[in-house]
Each structure stands twice: as structure tokens, then as C-alpha cells.
XYZ file of C-alpha atoms in Angstrom:
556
model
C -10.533 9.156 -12.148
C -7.654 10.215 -14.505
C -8.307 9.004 -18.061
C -5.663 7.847 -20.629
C -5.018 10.881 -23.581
C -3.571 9.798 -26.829
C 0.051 10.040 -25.556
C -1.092 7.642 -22.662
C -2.260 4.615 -25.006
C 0.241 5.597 -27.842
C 2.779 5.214 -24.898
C 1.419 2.111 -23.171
C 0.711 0.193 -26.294
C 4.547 0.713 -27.404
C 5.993 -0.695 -24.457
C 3.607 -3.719 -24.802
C 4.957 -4.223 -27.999
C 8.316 -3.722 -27.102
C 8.331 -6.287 -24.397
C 6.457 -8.744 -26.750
C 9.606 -9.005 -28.978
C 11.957 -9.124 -26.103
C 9.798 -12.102 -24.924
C 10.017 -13.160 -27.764
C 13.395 -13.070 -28.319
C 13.868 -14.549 -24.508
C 12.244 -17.583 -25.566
C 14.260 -18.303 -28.508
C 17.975 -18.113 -26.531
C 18.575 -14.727 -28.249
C 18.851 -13.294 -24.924
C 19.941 -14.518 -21.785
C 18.735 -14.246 -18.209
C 20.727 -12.292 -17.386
C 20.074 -9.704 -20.233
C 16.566 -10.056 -19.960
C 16.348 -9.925 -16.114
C 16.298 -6.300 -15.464
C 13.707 -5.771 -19.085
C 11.214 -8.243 -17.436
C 11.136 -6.222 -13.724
C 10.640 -2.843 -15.745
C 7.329 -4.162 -16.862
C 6.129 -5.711 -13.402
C 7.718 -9.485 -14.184
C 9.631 -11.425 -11.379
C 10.959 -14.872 -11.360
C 9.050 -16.418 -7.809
C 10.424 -20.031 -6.524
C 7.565 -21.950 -8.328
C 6.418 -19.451 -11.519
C 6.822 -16.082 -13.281
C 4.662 -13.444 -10.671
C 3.022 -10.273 -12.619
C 2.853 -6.870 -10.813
C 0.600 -4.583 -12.137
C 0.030 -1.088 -10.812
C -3.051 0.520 -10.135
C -1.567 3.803 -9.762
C -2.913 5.619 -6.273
C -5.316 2.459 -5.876
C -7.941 3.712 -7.750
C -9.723 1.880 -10.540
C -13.250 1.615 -11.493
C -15.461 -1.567 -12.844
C -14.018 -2.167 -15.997
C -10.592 -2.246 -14.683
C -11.733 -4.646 -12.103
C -13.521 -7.041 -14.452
C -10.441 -6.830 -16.415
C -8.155 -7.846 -13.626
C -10.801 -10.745 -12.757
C -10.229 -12.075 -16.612
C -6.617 -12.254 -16.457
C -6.881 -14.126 -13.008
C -9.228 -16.612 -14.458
C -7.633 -16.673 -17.715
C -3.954 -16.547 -17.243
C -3.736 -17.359 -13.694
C -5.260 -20.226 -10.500
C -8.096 -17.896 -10.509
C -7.408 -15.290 -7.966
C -4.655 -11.988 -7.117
C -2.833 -11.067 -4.221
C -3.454 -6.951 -3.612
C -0.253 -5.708 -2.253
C 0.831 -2.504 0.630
C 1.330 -0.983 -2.816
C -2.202 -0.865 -3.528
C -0.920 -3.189 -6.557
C -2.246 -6.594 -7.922
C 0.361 -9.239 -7.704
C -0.283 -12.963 -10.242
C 1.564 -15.346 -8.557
C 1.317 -17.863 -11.601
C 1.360 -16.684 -15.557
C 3.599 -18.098 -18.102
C 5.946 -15.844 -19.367
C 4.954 -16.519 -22.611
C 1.263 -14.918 -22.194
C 2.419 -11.729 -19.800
C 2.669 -9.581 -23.556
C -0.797 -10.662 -23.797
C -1.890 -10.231 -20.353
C -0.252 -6.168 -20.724
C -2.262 -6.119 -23.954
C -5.351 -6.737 -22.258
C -4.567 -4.987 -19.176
C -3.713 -1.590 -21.962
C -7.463 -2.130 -23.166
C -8.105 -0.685 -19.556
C -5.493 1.626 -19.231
C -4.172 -0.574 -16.568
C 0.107 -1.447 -17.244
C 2.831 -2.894 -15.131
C 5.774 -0.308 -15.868
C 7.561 0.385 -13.493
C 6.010 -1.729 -10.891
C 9.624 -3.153 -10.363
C 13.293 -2.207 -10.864
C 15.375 0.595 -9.326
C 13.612 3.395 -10.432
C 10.081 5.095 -9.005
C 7.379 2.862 -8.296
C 3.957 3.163 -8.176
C 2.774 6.015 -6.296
C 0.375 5.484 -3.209
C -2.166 7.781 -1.437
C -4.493 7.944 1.368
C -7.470 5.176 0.019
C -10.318 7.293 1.243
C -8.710 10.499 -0.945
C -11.681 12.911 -2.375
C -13.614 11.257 0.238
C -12.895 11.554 3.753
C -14.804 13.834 6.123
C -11.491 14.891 7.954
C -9.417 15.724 4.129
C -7.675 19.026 3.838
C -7.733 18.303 -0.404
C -7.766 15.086 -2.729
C -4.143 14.143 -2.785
C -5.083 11.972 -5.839
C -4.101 14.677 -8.004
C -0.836 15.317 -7.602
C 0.055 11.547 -7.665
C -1.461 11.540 -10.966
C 1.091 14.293 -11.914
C 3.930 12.467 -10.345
C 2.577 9.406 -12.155
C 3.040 10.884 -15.297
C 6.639 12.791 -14.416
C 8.006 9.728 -13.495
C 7.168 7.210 -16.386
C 9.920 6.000 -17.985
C 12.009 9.550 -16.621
C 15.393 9.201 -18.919
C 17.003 10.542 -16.021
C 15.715 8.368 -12.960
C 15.334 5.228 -14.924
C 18.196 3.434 -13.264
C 18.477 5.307 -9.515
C 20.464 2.991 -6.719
C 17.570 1.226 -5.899
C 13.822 1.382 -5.927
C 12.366 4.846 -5.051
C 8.839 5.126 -3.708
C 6.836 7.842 -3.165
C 3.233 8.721 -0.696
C 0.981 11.760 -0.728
C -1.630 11.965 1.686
C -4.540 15.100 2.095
C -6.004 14.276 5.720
C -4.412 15.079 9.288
C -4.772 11.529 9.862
C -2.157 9.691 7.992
C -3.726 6.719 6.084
C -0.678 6.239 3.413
C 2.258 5.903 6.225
C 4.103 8.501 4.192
C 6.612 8.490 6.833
C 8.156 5.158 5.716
C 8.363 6.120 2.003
C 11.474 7.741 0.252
C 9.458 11.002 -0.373
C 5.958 11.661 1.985
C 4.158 14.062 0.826
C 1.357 15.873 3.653
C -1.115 18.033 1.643
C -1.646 21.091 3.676
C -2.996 24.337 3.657
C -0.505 27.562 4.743
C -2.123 30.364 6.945
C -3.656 32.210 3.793
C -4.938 28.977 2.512
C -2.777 28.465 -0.516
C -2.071 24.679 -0.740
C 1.271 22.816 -0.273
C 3.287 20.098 1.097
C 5.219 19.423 4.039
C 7.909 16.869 2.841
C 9.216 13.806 4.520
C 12.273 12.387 2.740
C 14.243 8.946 3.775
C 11.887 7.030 5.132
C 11.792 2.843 4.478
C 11.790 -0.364 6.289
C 13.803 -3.709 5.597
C 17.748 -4.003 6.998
C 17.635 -0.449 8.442
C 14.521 0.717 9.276
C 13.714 4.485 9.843
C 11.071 6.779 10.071
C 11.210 9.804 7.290
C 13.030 13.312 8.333
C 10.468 16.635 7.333
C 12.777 19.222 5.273
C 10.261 21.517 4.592
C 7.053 22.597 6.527
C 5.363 23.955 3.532
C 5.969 23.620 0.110
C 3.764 26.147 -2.935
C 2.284 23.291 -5.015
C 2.982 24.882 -7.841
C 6.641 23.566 -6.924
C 5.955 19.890 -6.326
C 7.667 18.357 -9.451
C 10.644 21.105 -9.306
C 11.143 19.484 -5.438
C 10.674 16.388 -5.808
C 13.061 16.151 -8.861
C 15.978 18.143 -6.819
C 15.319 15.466 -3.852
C 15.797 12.463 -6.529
C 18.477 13.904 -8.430
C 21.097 14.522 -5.147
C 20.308 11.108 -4.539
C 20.796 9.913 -7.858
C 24.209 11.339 -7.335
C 25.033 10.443 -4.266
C 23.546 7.361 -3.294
C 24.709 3.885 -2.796
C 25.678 1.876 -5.666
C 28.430 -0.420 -4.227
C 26.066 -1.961 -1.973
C 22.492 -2.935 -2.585
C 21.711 -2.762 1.024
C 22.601 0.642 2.067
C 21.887 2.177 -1.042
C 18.034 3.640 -0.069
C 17.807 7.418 0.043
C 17.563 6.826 4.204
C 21.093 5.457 4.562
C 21.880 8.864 2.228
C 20.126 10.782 4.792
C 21.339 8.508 7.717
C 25.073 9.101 6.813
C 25.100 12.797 5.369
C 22.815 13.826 7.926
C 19.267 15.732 7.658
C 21.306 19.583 7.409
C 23.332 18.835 4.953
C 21.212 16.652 2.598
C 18.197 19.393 2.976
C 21.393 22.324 2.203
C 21.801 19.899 -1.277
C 18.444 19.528 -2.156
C 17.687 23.409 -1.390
C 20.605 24.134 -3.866
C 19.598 22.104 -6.365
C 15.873 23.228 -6.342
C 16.635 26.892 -6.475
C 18.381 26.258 -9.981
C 15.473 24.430 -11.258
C 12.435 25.776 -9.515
C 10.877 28.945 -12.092
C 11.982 26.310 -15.003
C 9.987 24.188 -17.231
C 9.193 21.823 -13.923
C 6.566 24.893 -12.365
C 3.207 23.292 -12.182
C 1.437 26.221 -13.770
C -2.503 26.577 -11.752
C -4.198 25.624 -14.529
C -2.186 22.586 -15.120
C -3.295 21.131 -11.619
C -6.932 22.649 -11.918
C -7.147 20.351 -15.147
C -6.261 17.370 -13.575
C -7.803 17.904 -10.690
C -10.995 17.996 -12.259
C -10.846 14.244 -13.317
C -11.035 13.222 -9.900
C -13.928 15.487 -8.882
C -16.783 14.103 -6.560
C -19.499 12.178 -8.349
C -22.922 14.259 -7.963
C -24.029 13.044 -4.685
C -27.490 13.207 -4.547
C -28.964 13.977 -1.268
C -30.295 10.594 0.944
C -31.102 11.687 4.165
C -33.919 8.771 4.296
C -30.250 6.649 4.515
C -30.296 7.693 8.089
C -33.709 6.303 9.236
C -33.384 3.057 7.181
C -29.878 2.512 8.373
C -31.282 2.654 11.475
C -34.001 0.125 11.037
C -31.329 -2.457 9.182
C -28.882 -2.151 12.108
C -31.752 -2.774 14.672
C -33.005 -5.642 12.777
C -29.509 -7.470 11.982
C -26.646 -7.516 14.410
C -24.312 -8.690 12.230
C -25.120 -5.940 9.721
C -25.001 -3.340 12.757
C -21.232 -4.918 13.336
C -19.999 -4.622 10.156
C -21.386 -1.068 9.538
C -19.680 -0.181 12.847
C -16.695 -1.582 12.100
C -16.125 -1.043 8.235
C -17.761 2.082 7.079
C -16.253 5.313 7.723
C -17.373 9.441 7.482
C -17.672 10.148 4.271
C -17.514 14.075 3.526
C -21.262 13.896 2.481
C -23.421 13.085 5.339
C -25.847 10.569 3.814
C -22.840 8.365 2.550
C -19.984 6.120 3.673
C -16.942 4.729 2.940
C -17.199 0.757 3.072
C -14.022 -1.198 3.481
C -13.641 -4.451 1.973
C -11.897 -7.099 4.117
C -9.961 -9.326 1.930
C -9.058 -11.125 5.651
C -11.687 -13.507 5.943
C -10.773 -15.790 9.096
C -8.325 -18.225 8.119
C -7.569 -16.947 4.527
C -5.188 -15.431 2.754
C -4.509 -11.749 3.528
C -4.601 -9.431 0.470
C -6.159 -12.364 -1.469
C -9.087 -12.201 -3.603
C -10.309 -14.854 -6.224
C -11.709 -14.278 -10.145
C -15.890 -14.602 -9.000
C -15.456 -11.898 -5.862
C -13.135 -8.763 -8.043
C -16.342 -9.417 -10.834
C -18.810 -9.259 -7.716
C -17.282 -6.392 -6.248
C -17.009 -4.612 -9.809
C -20.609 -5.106 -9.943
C -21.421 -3.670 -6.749
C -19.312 -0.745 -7.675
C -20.867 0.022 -10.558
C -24.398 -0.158 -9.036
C -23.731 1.276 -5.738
C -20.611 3.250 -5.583
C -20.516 5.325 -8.655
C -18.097 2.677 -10.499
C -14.993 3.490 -8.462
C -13.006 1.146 -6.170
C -9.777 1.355 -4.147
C -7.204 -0.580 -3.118
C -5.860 0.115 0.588
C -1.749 -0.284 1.853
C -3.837 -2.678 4.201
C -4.177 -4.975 1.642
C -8.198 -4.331 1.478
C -11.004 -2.764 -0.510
C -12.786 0.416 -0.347
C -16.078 1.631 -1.776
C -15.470 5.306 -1.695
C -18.817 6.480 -2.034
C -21.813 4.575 -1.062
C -25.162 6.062 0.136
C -26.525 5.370 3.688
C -29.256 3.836 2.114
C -27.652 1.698 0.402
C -25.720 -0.514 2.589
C -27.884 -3.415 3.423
C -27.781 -3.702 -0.027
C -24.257 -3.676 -0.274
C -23.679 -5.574 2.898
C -25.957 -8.524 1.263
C -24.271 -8.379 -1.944
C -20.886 -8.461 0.237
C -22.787 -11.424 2.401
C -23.061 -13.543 -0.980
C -19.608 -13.618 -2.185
C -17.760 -14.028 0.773
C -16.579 -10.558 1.220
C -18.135 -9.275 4.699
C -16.130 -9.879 7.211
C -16.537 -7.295 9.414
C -12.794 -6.535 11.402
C -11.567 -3.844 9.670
C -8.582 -2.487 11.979
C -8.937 -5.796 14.617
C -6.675 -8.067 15.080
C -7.691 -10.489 12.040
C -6.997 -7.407 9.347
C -3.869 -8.682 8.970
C -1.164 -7.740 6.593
C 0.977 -10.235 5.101
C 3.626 -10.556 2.504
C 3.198 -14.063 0.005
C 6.471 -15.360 2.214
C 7.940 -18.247 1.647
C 5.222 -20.028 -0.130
C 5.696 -18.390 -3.114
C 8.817 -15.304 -2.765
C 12.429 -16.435 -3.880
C 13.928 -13.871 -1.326
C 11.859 -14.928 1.949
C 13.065 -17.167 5.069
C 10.134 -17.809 6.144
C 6.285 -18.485 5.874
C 4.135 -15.679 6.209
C 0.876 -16.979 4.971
C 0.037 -19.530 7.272
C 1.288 -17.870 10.343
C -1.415 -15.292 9.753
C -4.347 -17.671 9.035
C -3.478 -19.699 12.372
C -3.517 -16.372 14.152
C -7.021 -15.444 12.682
C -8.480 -18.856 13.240
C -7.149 -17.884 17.020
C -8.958 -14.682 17.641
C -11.882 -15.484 15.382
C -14.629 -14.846 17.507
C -16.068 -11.393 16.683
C -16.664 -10.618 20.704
C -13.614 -11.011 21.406
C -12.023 -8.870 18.453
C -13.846 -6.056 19.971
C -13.484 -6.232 23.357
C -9.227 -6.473 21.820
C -10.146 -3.322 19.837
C -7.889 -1.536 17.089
C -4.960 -4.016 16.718
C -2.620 -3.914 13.817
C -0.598 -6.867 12.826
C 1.788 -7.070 10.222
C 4.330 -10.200 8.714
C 6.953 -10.273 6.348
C 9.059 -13.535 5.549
C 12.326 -12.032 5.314
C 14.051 -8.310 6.214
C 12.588 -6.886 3.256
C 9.890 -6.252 5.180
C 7.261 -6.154 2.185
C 4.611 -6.825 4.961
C 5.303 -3.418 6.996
C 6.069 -5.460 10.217
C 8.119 -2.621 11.170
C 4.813 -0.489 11.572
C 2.848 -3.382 13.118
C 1.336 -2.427 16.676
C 2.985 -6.203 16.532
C 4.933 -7.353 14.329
C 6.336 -10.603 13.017
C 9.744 -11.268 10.663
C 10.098 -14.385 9.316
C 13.676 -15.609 9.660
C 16.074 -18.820 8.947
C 17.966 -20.394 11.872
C 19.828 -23.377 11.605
C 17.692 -24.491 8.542
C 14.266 -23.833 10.609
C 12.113 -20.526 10.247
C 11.932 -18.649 13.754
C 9.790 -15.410 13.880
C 11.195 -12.352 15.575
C 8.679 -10.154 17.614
C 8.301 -6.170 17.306
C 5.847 -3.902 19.633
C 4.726 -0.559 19.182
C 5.321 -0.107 15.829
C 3.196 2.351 13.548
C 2.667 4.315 10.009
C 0.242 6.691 10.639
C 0.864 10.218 11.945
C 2.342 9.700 14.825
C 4.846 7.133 12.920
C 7.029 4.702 15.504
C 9.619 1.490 14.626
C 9.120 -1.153 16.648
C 11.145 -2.965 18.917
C 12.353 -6.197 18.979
C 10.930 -7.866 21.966
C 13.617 -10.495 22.461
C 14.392 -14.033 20.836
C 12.558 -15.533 18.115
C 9.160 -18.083 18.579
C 9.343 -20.974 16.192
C 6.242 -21.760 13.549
C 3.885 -23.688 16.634
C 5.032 -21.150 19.013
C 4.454 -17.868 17.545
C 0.506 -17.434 17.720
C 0.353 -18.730 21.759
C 2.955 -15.454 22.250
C 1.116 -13.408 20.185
C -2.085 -14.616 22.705
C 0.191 -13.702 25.574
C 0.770 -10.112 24.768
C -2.802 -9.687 23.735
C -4.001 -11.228 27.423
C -0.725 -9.058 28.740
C -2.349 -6.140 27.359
C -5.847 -6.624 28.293
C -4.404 -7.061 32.132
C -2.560 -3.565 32.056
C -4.756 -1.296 29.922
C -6.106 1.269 32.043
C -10.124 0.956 30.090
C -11.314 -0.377 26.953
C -10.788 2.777 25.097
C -7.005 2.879 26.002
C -5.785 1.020 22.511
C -2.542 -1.334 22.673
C -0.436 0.664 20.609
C -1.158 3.649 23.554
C -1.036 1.113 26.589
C 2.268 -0.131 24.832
C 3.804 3.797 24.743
C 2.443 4.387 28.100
C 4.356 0.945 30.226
C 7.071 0.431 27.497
C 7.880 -3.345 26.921
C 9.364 -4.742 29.976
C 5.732 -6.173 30.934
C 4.983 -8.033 27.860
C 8.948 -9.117 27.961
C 8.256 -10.465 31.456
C 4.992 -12.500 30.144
C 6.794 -14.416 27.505
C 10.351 -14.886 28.707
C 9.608 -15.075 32.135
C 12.679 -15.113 34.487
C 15.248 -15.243 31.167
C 13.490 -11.096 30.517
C 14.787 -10.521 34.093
C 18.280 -11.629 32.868
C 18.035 -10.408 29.711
């Protein structure tokens, strides 16, 4: 995990201080909303229907104990009591006077935690795979260079103010666990035929008003020419993109309307001006960072494999969740533990003050003091011994936090919708706790199998419904919210949009059709290992159109 120098806290500790006297000066009339709007969202703070809401990044998702603790103190201290993790692999406060976020930053600086950045039209917080340095299928830790892009892009005099918000994925595994392909920039971590490591990079990728799925411009790119790339991709758009019009002014409607030739001929030019100048990521430069996100020292545990053994035979439920929440790890005699934050009927992506400390603590005894935070709005213990996880698993039991569905139906995402977001239509939240409470029962979550849902409350799309196997969109019709239906969306490697299915479902409607296209699917799929998002490519949507319109499908 990348540690703070003395230009990090020197940095950091400025711009705390900085916003306190604009606060400051916000709270006296010396400057107006307007003024102050766009100095609050560079340091994470938003004006929600009901409060003040506090972004703060955790850059990549990782963060260890401290951090965590840290985050559960400001929740209990400055907040109801809880945070909202975000697809950004963010913490979101839904409720902090404006008058204690400097001192919330101040605290958060402590911990090299911050909130730059976290809004505004400029680069965001960059994401990555949540098992990176981990996963038994991982080409290289892709941690590394989002730490490098991380720093590059903080407070960059020159992509401060782009047309709108830029954001930015890098990813190390064949199996795509960061949905780079809906991001402005994806980044794949490869290796070339000698097995120098690059990039292939995806550019123009986002959801909301016009979604669209990333265009590759390059196949491989030298890592030693990352920053130099990436800077040539942001600065055509910088020039060229949107600014008379909020809603087409995304790097994909750039790419959309110039066209993927001509926008790769522009970026091409402009890297081979910059690209043997100061922006060459010289080997040693990416060795040294690299080696603060080295493997802990794994000590062997093969006695993990006989007691996990034992603990699965003896407990069902434990044999469920270990089935369904831990992963490969790279080490045989460890795992990768997910942490549902989608407990049936609760609030996805929500976790309160007493379960971050628990989970901090169970980190810091179990999993070598390092957590993550997944795009799917859940936890991850990286690196947790075989041995270990009835431990872990009990420890999970006792605060709530071991629900076993990771990748079923009830892991859904949501956005905070309507109940707390000044742009959404609709509710978000509640829809997704009344479709939970529908397909609660564990048996029937597995014989479903992997099923990803995903709501937003308006066409911003902040809860990926775009890349839902199904997904929802909250929207306003005559002064009631109606949810819109897509199918076959996805964000891994084998990225897809979904389509719209046909008219909308109102609130009491919507979780009887999602029933229907779950039974609709169970009727066609050709065995239990044929998953819906594959029995939806294979017949197409004219069957599930047919089981909830009926004879109006026929028509339509």
C-alpha cells in the first residue's frame, strides 16, 4: 500500500487549510453559492436534497485498518453513524454540516485519506480490479500504475477544469473486474510476446444519456509510456470536447462524432511530440512504486486445506458462504473473502460506524491489515489464510456482515436515488431492498445462479444499470416514478449495453417483472450452468418481452 512522502502531507494538509478559510468565508456571506459551488465539489462536497454529502476517495479501493477506523469515526462523529461505498470504490456521508467537513478532511489527512478531486470536471478517483496483487488468474498488480496516475493527476494545472468529469480504470487479469470498458480511459495490463509489460487502451467509454462501450486504440502500449499516453488522450479532448453542452460533452460523444480513426490519428500526433519527454516513466520509477504494493510474506498453511474441510462439513452455512464469497487467491493456502454490504433487505453499498471498526479489526488480525473496496459496492479481504476463515466467517457472523450471495441476485448495486440525490427521478433504495426481500431464500439464489442487478434513479446512471445482466432506471412520468427495464447488459470483458425491454413498471410493479424474467429464464435455459446473461445472448429478448407484455410485445 502506497504511503504518503513529505510532498503528499505537505500537499494534503494545504488544501485542508485552504478549504477551511473558504468555508469559512462561505459562512460569513463573503462568498456566494455560486462562487463557492465549484471550490466545495473539488474537495468531495455536494449539496444533496436534505444535507451537505462528503465524497472521499480511497484511491484504487485500497486502505488498511487505520484508514478504516478512521472512516468509522467520522461516520459516528460527524455523520447518522454509517457510509454509503460507491461503484467508485469511494465512501459517500450523506449527512455532515458544512461547517465540520474542514475538520472531517483534517482527520481524514491524519490517514492519508482526502476528498480532492472526488468531484468536479476534472479526473476522478482512479479504480482497479479489487482483487489486484491478489488474484490467481493476474497478469501484474495494476495497483501501481493507478498510484502513478493518482499522483499525475492531482490538482494537474492543465486538466483541472476538462468539459466534464474524466475517469479512468486499470485492470491486470484477463477477466475484467474494473469494467474498464465503460470508463473514459481503460487500461488492460498485458504482457507483449517477449514479456515486456503494457497496456491495451480503451478510450470513450461511459454510461448516462448516451451510453457506449469504450473503442481499443492501441493493442499494446510500453509502460514506460503510460503517463506520456494518457496525457495526449486528455489533452485532444481537452481541446476538443464539448463545452456548450453538459450532456454531450464526455470524451465518448468526442469519439462518437469524430470517429475512432481520426481521434486515435490526434492522439497518435500528439503523443509522438511528448512521448521521450519529461512524461517517460523511467523503470526504476515504476519498480519503486511497485514495491509498496508488494505481497505480504505469506506464510505457508497447507493445514488450511484439511481444516477448511472439516468447518465446511460441519456448518452448511459456512460451506455456502465459502463457496460463494471467497475466491483463488494466487497463494494456494489463502483466499480472497468478499464482504457483502447487501444484507437482505438493506441498503446496498451501506455499512454502519460498529461493522467498518469490526471489519478493520478483522483485517488487521486476519488479512495482513489491508481492505478493499469493490465497483460492486462490497468488501474484500485480499489475503486471508485457508485456515483462517471460520474465524473470519464468525467474526463476519457477529456483526452482521456474512451474507453469503456474492454475484446472486441480492448483490445488488444501487445508487442513493431519490432518497437522498438532488439530480434523481426516482427511488433506488427501496426498489432494491423489496427485490432482495423477494429472492431471499438462499436455495433459490443458487439454483438462479450469477445474476447481476443494477439501479440508478435518474440517466446518470451512477448505479451502472447500463451493465446490469438487468437493469433498472428510475424515471419521472407525469409526477410518478416508473422504472425502465434493460437485459443483457455487462462490464466485464466481454462488455455489452443493455436493451431497453419495453415500457416502464411503476414502484409496486417493478419487482413481480423482475420475478417474471427470472422464472422466464429459468424456463428457457438450456442447464443450470447456462448463466442468464448467456441464455439472454443466446434467445435475444423477444421471450422475456412476450412474458411481461404479453400480446402488446406481439404489437410492439
Amino acid at each position: 500500500m502506497y504511503r504518503y512522502d513529505e510532498f503528499d502531507h505537505a500537499f494534503v494538509s494545504a488544501r485542508v487549510e485552504q478549504f477551511r478559510d473558504q468555508v469559512a468565508r462561505r459562512l460569513k456571506g463573503e462568498i456566494a453559492e455560486d462562487a463557492f459551488r465549484p471550490l466545495r465539489l473539488m474537495n468531495g462536497v455536494y449539496l444533496q436534497l436534505h444535507a451537505y454529502m462528503l465524497r472521499v476517495a480511497i484511491p484504487y479501493g485500497t486502505l488498511n485498518s487505520r484508514q478504516m477506523r478512521m472512516l468509522a469515526h467520522i461516520a459516528r462523529r460527524y455523520d447518522r453513524g454509517y457510509g454509503h461505498f460507491t461503484t467508485r470504490q469511494n465512501i459517500q456521508y450523506n449527512w455532515p454540516r458544512l461547517v465540520d467537513t474542514p475538520d472531517i478532511l483534517a482527520e481524514l489527512a491524519s490517514v492519508e485519506m482526502h476528498a480532492i478531486q472526488t468531484s468536479g470536471n476534472c479526473i476522478r478517483n482512479v479504480t482497479a480490479d479489487h482483487f489486484a496483487g491478489a488474484a490467481a488468474d493476474e497478469v501484474a498488480d495494476p495497483r501501481p500504475y493507478a498510484e502513478i496516475l493518482r499522483q499525475w493527476s492531482s490538482v494537474h494545472p492543465e486538466f483541472s477544469f476538462l468539459p466534464r468529469k474524466f475517469k479512468i480504470a486499470v485492470t491486470g487479469a484477463p477477466s475484467d473486474r474494473a469494467a474498464i470498458q465503460v470508463h473514459d480511459i481503460g487500461l488492460h495490463l498485458k504482457k507483449d510476446e517477449s514479456g515486456a509489460l503494457g497496456f491495451a487502451v480503451y478510450v470513450g467509454g461511459g454510461q448516462g444519456r448516451t451510453p457506449l462501450l469504450a473503442k481499443k486504440i492501441r493493442d499494446f502500449l510500453p509502460e514506460e509510456d503510460m503517463l506520456s499516453y494518457v496525457t495526449a488522450i486528455v489533452r485532444v479532448y481537452n481541446l476538443h470536447g464539448r463545452r456548450d453542452n453538459k450532456y454531450k460533452a464526455r470524451i465518448k460523444i468526442l469519439v462518437h462524432e469524430t470517429g475512432v480513426e481520426e481521434l486515435t490519428r490526434q492522439v497518435e500526433a500528439e503523443f509522438d511530440t511528448i512521448r521521450d519527454g519529461e512524461l517517460k516513466l523511467p523503470d526504476a520509477d515504476i519498480r519503486a512504486i511497485e514495491r509498496y504494493f508488494a505481497l505480504p510474506a505469506l506464510a505457508e498453511r497447507p493445514e488450511g486445506w484439511t481444516d477448511l474441510a472439516r468447518a465446511k462439513k460441519a456448518d452448511p452455512a459456512f460451506a455456502a458462504w465459502v463457496a460463494r464469497n471467497v475466491a483463488p487467491h494466487k497463494h494456494p493456502d489463502y483466499g480472497m473473502v468478499t464482504i457483502s454490504l447487501k444484507p437482505i433487505g438493506g441498503t446496498p453499498g451501506d455499512a454502519s460506524a460498529e461493522q467498518m471498526d469490526a471489519v478493520a479489526d478483522i483485517a488487521e488480525r486476519y488479512a495482513f491489515d489491508e481492505i478493499r473496496v469493490s465497483h460492486e459496492q462490497n468488501l474484500v479481504l485480499p489475503h486471508v489464510a485457508l485456515a483462517d476463515l471460520p474465524a473470519v466467517y464468525a467474526a463476519l457472523v457477529e456483526t452482521g456482515l456474512a451474507t453469503a450471495n456474492a454475484g446472486l441476485i441480492t448483490d445488488i448495486i444501487a445508487c442513493p436515488g431519490l432518497d437522498y440525490c438532488a439530480l434523481a427521478n426516482a427511488r433506488s433504495i427501496p426498489v432494491a431492498q423489496e427485490i432482495s426481500r423477494r429472492f431471499a431464500s438462499a436455495e433459490r439464489q443458487e439454483e438462479i445462479g450469477a445474476l447481476k442487478i443494477k439501479i440508478s434513479g435518474c440517466i446518470n446512471a451512477c448505479g451502472h444499470h447500463h451493465v446490469g445482466h438487468i437493469g433498472l432506471l428510475g424515471v419521472e412520468k407525469k409526477g410518478a416514478e416508473l422504472y425502465q427495464i434493460t437485459l443483457g447488459g455487462s462490464g466485464d470483458e466481454n462488455a455489452s449495453i443493455g436493451e431497453i425491454i419495453g415500457r416502464g413498471f411503476e414502484p409496486e410493479k417493478v419487482t413481480d417483472a423482475v420475478e417474471t424474467i427470472v422464472d422466464t429464464y429459468l424456463g428457457l435455459r438450456l442447464s443450470r450452468e447456462e448463466t442468464f446473461l448467456a441464455a439472454y445472448r443466446r434467445v435475444g429478448p423477444q421471450p422475456f418481452k412476450d412474458a411481461l407484455y404479453g400480446e402488446a410485445a406481439e404489437a410492439a
